[in-house]
Amino acid sequence: DECFYVSWYLAADLQFYIVAPVFILLYLKRRVYGWSALGAVFMTSVLWAAVNTVVRGWSAHSFDGLLVTHYSHEFYAKPQFRCPPYLIGIATAIIWHEKSRRYPRFKVSNRTAGFVMVAVVMVLAGLVYGPVSAYQRRPCNYFEPPNPECGSNWSTWSLVLFNSLAKPAWAMALAVLLLLSLNNQGGPVQQFLSHPFFTPLAKLSFAAYLLHPLVINCWFLSRTQKVRFTPLDFILKVVAVCAASFGTGLIAMMLVESPTSRLSKALERSLAGGGRGGNRDKQANVATSGGPPPQQQQPGQPPQQQPQQQRARLQTIQDTRTEMSSMAGKSYGSIASPYETAALLPQQQRDGQQPAPQRYYTGGAPAE
């Protein structure tokens, strides 16, 4: 029914983006509220997909004719069935946030990380190549139901499991891969996916996704003879379509995406009062008015730090922690180095004043 069907993801993603703050607010109010809401919506979507697969006869396999027609119109682009991977993404972000905040140095053993990464790769490979059995017979026509002569020949319960759990399983596997890689325990998979070669392709991937149907349609609908399949011909077609899709994606990014992104960022800065023009106006006002009135320091209060001094102190703390974390083979317990202790002390105490006793946590047991 849409003139550009592949853009269904933009509509679904925008709806998820609008609803996502609800889960974040519930989590910030109380963790159990956020996790309960995520779990409830996730299970509702999965069960809804399973029940409707039985009732409506859906199939994700393109050889199943009429069942694929129902699946495409009633399931494929609907946000209520597409939300589980997005919910898993929200849960992954929450897990990493809590890990970084509460257990910044936590790591699983190298053996465990390697075992989990192998399991993740096997799950992803199984989801890609597992359904090959559904494509061993003649494809059914668009309005032809599966029968002994055509279709996938999958049972109803196989279709139920695949339709309801395949996409969540894919998202969970990617979430585990991401968490291990963020913790620098992804091994060869992390090294391969982190290669700079993928950086420009990643920036163009969504534009290529949106434009590749146009490339395919323009190519094949302009043909004057039937297509004869051969492995070599298929490989060359894939390479040509990928090159043309990423090429047109680059043009679209340069003419549409990049200018629009810069314009939106400039608009956000102007609305937030952080634009360059606003800063120049503020500086001009200060210069013409003789500068802001000096703030009077109240008796008993420590001297206020200037912004440059505050930034310098924060940079000192950050440099200290970076230096300590990079020193291999040395662990720090409750006793901190003099350099770290000096960086963590308040300004007035380093200046010789004696404020009230405070506790500083530097790893291990707390120290006075």
Short mmCIF file of C-alpha atoms in Angstrom, two decimals:
data_model
loop_
_atom_site.label_atom_id
_atom_site.label_comp_id
_atom_site.label_asym_id
_atom_site.label_seq_id
_atom_site.Cartn_x
_atom_site.Cartn_y
_atom_site.Cartn_z
CA ASP A 1 0.00 0.00 0.00
CA GLU A 2 3.01 2.30 0.38
CA CYS A 3 4.80 3.97 -2.51
CA PHE A 4 8.15 3.26 -0.83
CA TYR A 5 7.58 0.16 1.28
CA VAL A 6 11.15 -0.24 2.51
CA SER A 7 10.78 2.99 4.50
CA TRP A 8 8.50 1.20 7.00
CA TYR A 9 11.45 1.14 9.40
CA LEU A 10 11.53 4.95 9.63
CA ALA A 11 7.92 5.02 10.81
CA ALA A 12 8.44 2.20 13.30
CA ASP A 13 11.69 3.65 14.61
CA LEU A 14 10.13 7.07 15.16
CA GLN A 15 7.30 5.50 17.19
CA PHE A 16 9.81 3.56 19.31
CA TYR A 17 11.84 6.72 19.82
CA ILE A 18 8.77 8.55 21.13
CA VAL A 19 7.77 5.74 23.50
CA ALA A 20 11.28 4.89 24.78
CA PRO A 21 11.42 7.72 27.40
CA VAL A 22 8.51 6.08 29.22
CA PHE A 23 10.68 3.06 30.05
CA ILE A 24 13.62 5.28 31.00
CA LEU A 25 11.50 7.39 33.35
CA LEU A 26 10.07 4.28 35.00
CA TYR A 27 13.58 2.93 35.45
CA LEU A 28 14.83 6.20 36.93
CA LYS A 29 11.92 6.26 39.35
CA ARG A 30 12.58 2.70 40.44
CA ARG A 31 14.60 0.03 38.71
CA VAL A 32 12.01 -2.69 39.15
CA TYR A 33 9.42 -0.51 37.40
CA GLY A 34 11.61 -0.09 34.33
CA TRP A 35 12.58 -3.75 34.07
CA SER A 36 8.99 -4.87 34.66
CA ALA A 37 7.68 -2.58 31.92
CA LEU A 38 10.33 -3.77 29.45
CA GLY A 39 9.65 -7.41 30.26
CA ALA A 40 5.87 -7.05 30.09
CA VAL A 41 5.86 -5.34 26.69
CA PHE A 42 8.46 -7.78 25.35
CA MET A 43 6.51 -10.88 26.41
CA THR A 44 3.23 -9.41 25.14
CA SER A 45 4.71 -8.81 21.70
CA VAL A 46 6.28 -12.29 21.49
CA LEU A 47 3.11 -14.07 22.62
CA TRP A 48 0.96 -11.94 20.32
CA ALA A 49 3.13 -12.92 17.36
CA ALA A 50 2.95 -16.60 18.30
CA VAL A 51 -0.83 -16.63 18.69
CA ASN A 52 -1.44 -14.76 15.44
CA THR A 53 0.88 -17.10 13.57
CA VAL A 54 -1.44 -19.96 14.51
CA VAL A 55 -4.65 -18.03 13.87
CA ARG A 56 -3.66 -16.07 10.75
CA GLY A 57 -1.25 -18.56 9.20
CA TRP A 58 1.84 -16.36 8.87
CA SER A 59 5.11 -17.46 7.32
CA ALA A 60 8.32 -15.49 6.93
CA HIS A 61 9.61 -17.80 4.19
CA SER A 62 9.19 -16.26 0.77
CA PHE A 63 8.39 -19.65 -0.86
CA ASP A 64 5.12 -19.99 1.11
CA GLY A 65 2.99 -17.91 -1.24
CA LEU A 66 -0.27 -16.81 0.40
CA LEU A 67 1.12 -17.19 3.92
CA VAL A 68 3.89 -14.75 3.03
CA THR A 69 1.30 -12.31 1.70
CA HIS A 70 -0.50 -12.32 5.06
CA TYR A 71 2.81 -12.08 6.92
CA SER A 72 3.95 -9.11 4.85
CA HIS A 73 0.72 -7.15 5.27
CA GLU A 74 -0.12 -7.99 8.89
CA PHE A 75 3.19 -8.63 10.66
CA TYR A 76 6.34 -7.49 8.90
CA ALA A 77 6.11 -3.70 9.33
CA LYS A 78 3.87 -3.48 12.41
CA PRO A 79 5.51 -1.81 15.43
CA GLN A 80 3.73 -4.08 17.93
CA PHE A 81 5.62 -7.04 16.47
CA ARG A 82 8.85 -5.20 15.71
CA CYS A 83 9.43 -3.70 19.17
CA PRO A 84 11.26 -6.64 20.91
CA PRO A 85 14.67 -5.86 19.33
CA TYR A 86 14.27 -2.19 20.25
CA LEU A 87 13.39 -3.15 23.84
CA ILE A 88 16.47 -5.38 23.97
CA GLY A 89 18.51 -2.36 22.84
CA ILE A 90 17.11 -0.28 25.70
CA ALA A 91 17.90 -3.07 28.17
CA THR A 92 21.43 -3.34 26.81
CA ALA A 93 22.01 0.38 27.33
CA ILE A 94 20.72 0.15 30.91
CA ILE A 95 22.95 -2.85 31.67
CA TRP A 96 26.04 -1.09 30.34
CA HIS A 97 25.16 2.10 32.23
CA GLU A 98 24.83 0.20 35.51
CA LYS A 99 28.01 -1.77 34.87
CA SER A 100 30.00 1.40 34.09
CA ARG A 101 28.64 3.21 37.12
CA ARG A 102 28.75 0.49 39.76
CA TYR A 103 31.31 -2.04 38.50
CA PRO A 104 33.63 -0.16 36.12
CA ARG A 105 36.46 -2.72 36.42
CA PHE A 106 34.36 -5.86 36.22
CA LYS A 107 35.40 -8.39 33.59
CA VAL A 108 34.48 -12.00 33.01
CA SER A 109 37.27 -14.53 32.60
CA ASN A 110 38.85 -14.83 29.16
CA ARG A 111 37.64 -18.42 28.89
CA THR A 112 34.06 -17.41 29.65
CA ALA A 113 34.21 -14.50 27.21
CA GLY A 114 35.55 -16.77 24.46
CA PHE A 115 32.87 -19.40 25.10
CA VAL A 116 30.11 -16.80 25.05
CA MET A 117 31.42 -15.23 21.85
CA VAL A 118 31.49 -18.62 20.12
CA ALA A 119 27.91 -19.23 21.24
CA VAL A 120 26.88 -15.80 19.89
CA VAL A 121 28.45 -16.50 16.49
CA MET A 122 26.72 -19.89 16.36
CA VAL A 123 23.33 -18.35 17.15
CA LEU A 124 23.74 -15.69 14.46
CA ALA A 125 24.90 -18.26 11.91
CA GLY A 126 22.03 -20.57 12.82
CA LEU A 127 19.46 -17.83 12.33
CA VAL A 128 20.93 -16.99 8.91
CA TYR A 129 21.50 -20.49 7.52
CA GLY A 130 19.02 -22.51 9.59
CA PRO A 131 15.95 -21.74 7.43
CA VAL A 132 17.66 -23.15 4.31
CA SER A 133 15.35 -26.18 4.56
CA ALA A 134 12.41 -23.89 3.73
CA TYR A 135 13.78 -23.29 0.22
CA GLN A 136 14.20 -26.80 -1.12
CA ARG A 137 11.00 -27.00 -3.18
CA ARG A 138 9.22 -24.95 -5.79
CA PRO A 139 8.06 -21.51 -4.59
CA CYS A 140 4.29 -21.08 -4.38
CA ASN A 141 2.59 -18.36 -6.37
CA TYR A 142 1.66 -15.11 -4.66
CA PHE A 143 -1.90 -16.26 -3.88
CA GLU A 144 -1.19 -20.00 -3.65
CA PRO A 145 -1.15 -21.64 -0.21
CA PRO A 146 1.65 -24.10 0.58
CA ASN A 147 0.98 -27.66 -0.59
CA PRO A 148 2.98 -30.87 -1.09
CA GLU A 149 4.35 -29.48 -4.35
CA CYS A 150 5.50 -26.03 -3.20
CA GLY A 151 6.37 -24.04 -0.13
CA SER A 152 8.62 -24.52 2.87
CA ASN A 153 6.86 -27.60 4.25
CA TRP A 154 7.45 -26.26 7.77
CA SER A 155 4.98 -27.25 10.49
CA THR A 156 2.79 -24.69 12.21
CA TRP A 157 4.80 -24.88 15.43
CA SER A 158 8.06 -24.36 13.52
CA LEU A 159 6.58 -21.21 12.00
CA VAL A 160 5.38 -20.09 15.45
CA LEU A 161 8.85 -20.40 16.95
CA PHE A 162 10.56 -18.75 14.01
CA ASN A 163 8.14 -15.81 13.69
CA SER A 164 8.02 -15.02 17.40
CA LEU A 165 11.61 -15.74 18.51
CA ALA A 166 13.96 -15.34 15.53
CA LYS A 167 14.24 -11.55 15.64
CA PRO A 168 14.48 -11.32 19.48
CA ALA A 169 17.16 -14.05 19.43
CA TRP A 170 19.11 -12.11 16.80
CA ALA A 171 18.89 -8.91 18.88
CA MET A 172 19.95 -10.72 22.08
CA ALA A 173 22.98 -12.22 20.37
CA LEU A 174 24.01 -8.79 19.07
CA ALA A 175 23.48 -7.32 22.55
CA VAL A 176 25.83 -9.86 24.13
CA LEU A 177 28.40 -9.25 21.38
CA LEU A 178 28.14 -5.51 21.98
CA LEU A 179 28.53 -5.78 25.76
CA LEU A 180 31.62 -7.97 25.44
CA SER A 181 33.13 -5.62 22.87
CA LEU A 182 32.44 -2.55 24.99
CA ASN A 183 34.21 -4.34 27.84
CA ASN A 184 37.14 -5.00 25.48
CA GLN A 185 36.59 -8.77 25.64
CA GLY A 186 35.21 -9.39 22.16
CA GLY A 187 38.33 -11.10 20.86
CA PRO A 188 38.81 -11.56 17.11
CA VAL A 189 35.20 -10.65 16.38
CA GLN A 190 35.66 -7.27 18.08
CA GLN A 191 38.93 -6.66 16.24
CA PHE A 192 37.35 -7.49 12.91
CA LEU A 193 34.23 -5.36 13.41
CA SER A 194 36.32 -2.47 14.79
CA HIS A 195 38.48 -2.23 11.69
CA PRO A 196 38.52 1.30 10.20
CA PHE A 197 37.47 -0.18 6.87
CA PHE A 198 33.88 -0.43 8.13
CA THR A 199 33.61 3.20 9.27
CA PRO A 200 32.56 4.77 5.94
CA LEU A 201 30.34 1.76 5.13
CA ALA A 202 28.58 2.12 8.48
CA LYS A 203 27.83 5.78 7.77
CA LEU A 204 26.32 4.86 4.39
CA SER A 205 24.56 1.65 5.41
CA PHE A 206 21.10 3.08 6.07
CA ALA A 207 21.10 5.18 2.89
CA ALA A 208 22.11 2.07 0.95
CA TYR A 209 19.30 0.14 2.64
CA LEU A 210 16.74 2.73 1.57
CA LEU A 211 18.00 3.01 -2.00
CA HIS A 212 18.90 -0.56 -2.92
CA PRO A 213 15.29 -1.49 -3.95
CA LEU A 214 15.33 1.38 -6.45
CA VAL A 215 18.62 0.14 -7.89
CA ILE A 216 17.28 -3.42 -8.21
CA ASN A 217 13.97 -2.33 -9.74
CA CYS A 218 15.59 0.02 -12.25
CA TRP A 219 17.98 -2.71 -13.31
CA PHE A 220 15.67 -5.72 -13.57
CA LEU A 221 12.53 -3.95 -14.77
CA SER A 222 14.49 -2.48 -17.67
CA ARG A 223 15.59 -5.92 -18.90
CA THR A 224 14.29 -7.19 -22.23
CA GLN A 225 14.94 -10.89 -21.59
CA LYS A 226 14.44 -13.42 -18.82
CA VAL A 227 17.01 -13.88 -16.06
CA ARG A 228 18.95 -17.15 -16.16
CA PHE A 229 20.47 -18.08 -12.81
CA THR A 230 24.09 -19.15 -12.50
CA PRO A 231 26.30 -18.84 -9.38
CA LEU A 232 28.79 -16.54 -11.09
CA ASP A 233 26.03 -14.35 -12.51
CA PHE A 234 24.42 -14.12 -9.07
CA ILE A 235 27.68 -13.09 -7.39
CA LEU A 236 28.34 -10.41 -9.99
CA LYS A 237 24.81 -9.06 -9.59
CA VAL A 238 25.23 -8.84 -5.81
CA VAL A 239 28.53 -6.97 -6.15
CA ALA A 240 27.07 -4.58 -8.72
CA VAL A 241 23.94 -3.86 -6.66
CA CYS A 242 26.01 -3.25 -3.52
CA ALA A 243 28.37 -0.88 -5.32
CA ALA A 244 25.52 1.05 -6.95
CA SER A 245 23.55 1.21 -3.68
CA PHE A 246 26.46 2.56 -1.65
CA GLY A 247 27.36 4.97 -4.45
CA THR A 248 23.87 6.43 -4.56
CA GLY A 249 23.86 6.40 -0.76
CA LEU A 250 27.00 8.56 -0.76
CA ILE A 251 25.32 11.05 -3.08
CA ALA A 252 22.21 11.12 -0.89
CA MET A 253 24.32 11.64 2.24
CA MET A 254 26.23 14.55 0.68
CA LEU A 255 23.16 16.27 -0.76
CA VAL A 256 20.54 15.53 1.91
CA GLU A 257 21.72 13.90 5.12
CA SER A 258 24.83 15.96 5.91
CA PRO A 259 23.29 19.42 5.18
CA THR A 260 20.15 18.50 7.11
CA SER A 261 22.21 17.25 10.05
CA ARG A 262 24.28 20.44 10.19
CA LEU A 263 21.15 22.56 9.92
CA SER A 264 19.42 20.69 12.74
CA LYS A 265 22.47 20.99 15.00
CA ALA A 266 22.70 24.73 14.31
CA LEU A 267 19.00 25.08 15.10
CA GLU A 268 19.45 23.18 18.37
CA ARG A 269 22.35 25.42 19.38
CA SER A 270 20.38 28.56 18.58
CA LEU A 271 17.35 27.35 20.54
CA ALA A 272 19.58 26.44 23.49
CA GLY A 273 21.26 29.85 23.44
CA GLY A 274 24.64 28.34 22.66
CA GLY A 275 25.11 29.68 19.14
CA ARG A 276 28.13 31.72 18.16
CA GLY A 277 26.01 34.77 17.54
CA GLY A 278 24.58 34.54 21.03
CA ASN A 279 28.06 34.31 22.53
CA ARG A 280 29.24 37.34 20.54
CA ASP A 281 26.21 39.32 21.71
CA LYS A 282 26.92 38.40 25.31
CA GLN A 283 30.58 39.40 24.96
CA ALA A 284 29.58 42.69 23.35
CA ASN A 285 27.12 43.43 26.14
CA VAL A 286 29.76 42.74 28.76
CA ALA A 287 32.30 44.92 26.96
CA THR A 288 29.95 47.89 26.56
CA SER A 289 28.64 47.72 30.10
CA GLY A 290 32.05 47.57 31.68
CA GLY A 291 31.84 43.89 32.62
CA PRO A 292 29.69 42.09 35.15
CA PRO A 293 29.72 43.28 38.75
CA PRO A 294 32.20 41.38 40.89
CA GLN A 295 30.65 38.80 43.22
CA GLN A 296 31.25 39.44 46.89
CA GLN A 297 32.69 36.51 48.81
CA GLN A 298 30.83 35.72 52.01
CA PRO A 299 32.86 35.29 55.22
CA GLY A 300 33.69 31.66 56.01
CA GLN A 301 33.24 30.44 52.45
CA PRO A 302 36.17 28.95 50.49
CA PRO A 303 37.43 30.99 47.56
CA GLN A 304 35.53 30.29 44.36
CA GLN A 305 37.42 28.59 41.57
CA GLN A 306 37.52 30.13 38.16
CA PRO A 307 36.21 28.00 35.27
CA GLN A 308 39.75 27.48 33.93
CA GLN A 309 40.93 26.23 37.32
CA GLN A 310 37.96 23.87 37.57
CA ARG A 311 38.60 22.46 34.12
CA ALA A 312 42.30 22.03 34.92
CA ARG A 313 41.48 20.16 38.13
CA LEU A 314 39.01 17.86 36.40
CA GLN A 315 41.57 17.18 33.65
CA THR A 316 44.17 16.33 36.30
CA ILE A 317 41.82 13.79 37.88
CA GLN A 318 40.99 12.26 34.51
CA ASP A 319 44.65 12.03 33.49
CA THR A 320 45.50 10.41 36.82
CA ARG A 321 42.82 7.74 36.48
CA THR A 322 43.79 7.06 32.86
CA GLU A 323 47.43 6.67 33.83
CA MET A 324 46.60 4.32 36.71
CA SER A 325 44.24 2.15 34.67
CA SER A 326 46.86 1.72 31.92
CA MET A 327 49.56 0.42 34.28
CA ALA A 328 49.48 -3.32 33.73
CA GLY A 329 50.24 -5.74 36.52
CA LYS A 330 49.62 -3.31 39.38
CA SER A 331 46.46 -3.28 41.49
CA TYR A 332 45.31 -0.48 43.73
CA GLY A 333 43.50 -1.21 46.96
CA SER A 334 42.48 1.08 49.75
CA ILE A 335 45.81 2.95 49.66
CA ALA A 336 45.96 5.49 46.86
CA SER A 337 49.09 6.97 45.39
CA PRO A 338 50.06 10.47 46.54
CA TYR A 339 49.42 11.80 43.05
CA GLU A 340 45.88 10.43 42.96
CA THR A 341 45.16 11.52 46.53
CA ALA A 342 46.33 15.07 45.77
CA ALA A 343 44.15 15.19 42.68
CA LEU A 344 41.09 14.01 44.59
CA LEU A 345 41.50 16.38 47.52
CA PRO A 346 39.36 19.54 47.57
CA GLN A 347 41.02 22.76 46.49
CA GLN A 348 40.92 24.36 49.93
CA GLN A 349 42.61 21.35 51.57
CA ARG A 350 45.45 21.43 49.04
CA ASP A 351 45.87 25.13 49.84
CA GLY A 352 46.52 24.34 53.49
CA GLN A 353 43.01 24.77 54.91
CA GLN A 354 41.38 22.06 57.05
CA PRO A 355 37.76 21.36 56.03
CA ALA A 356 35.56 18.81 57.70
CA PRO A 357 36.76 15.17 57.33
CA GLN A 358 35.49 13.47 54.17
CA ARG A 359 35.67 9.94 52.79
CA TYR A 360 37.40 9.22 49.52
CA TYR A 361 36.91 5.91 47.76
CA THR A 362 39.85 4.86 45.60
CA GLY A 363 39.11 1.20 45.11
CA GLY A 364 38.97 -1.63 47.66
CA ALA A 365 38.04 -0.75 51.24
CA PRO A 366 37.08 2.88 51.98
CA ALA A 367 39.81 4.98 53.54
CA GLU A 368 39.50 8.00 55.80
#
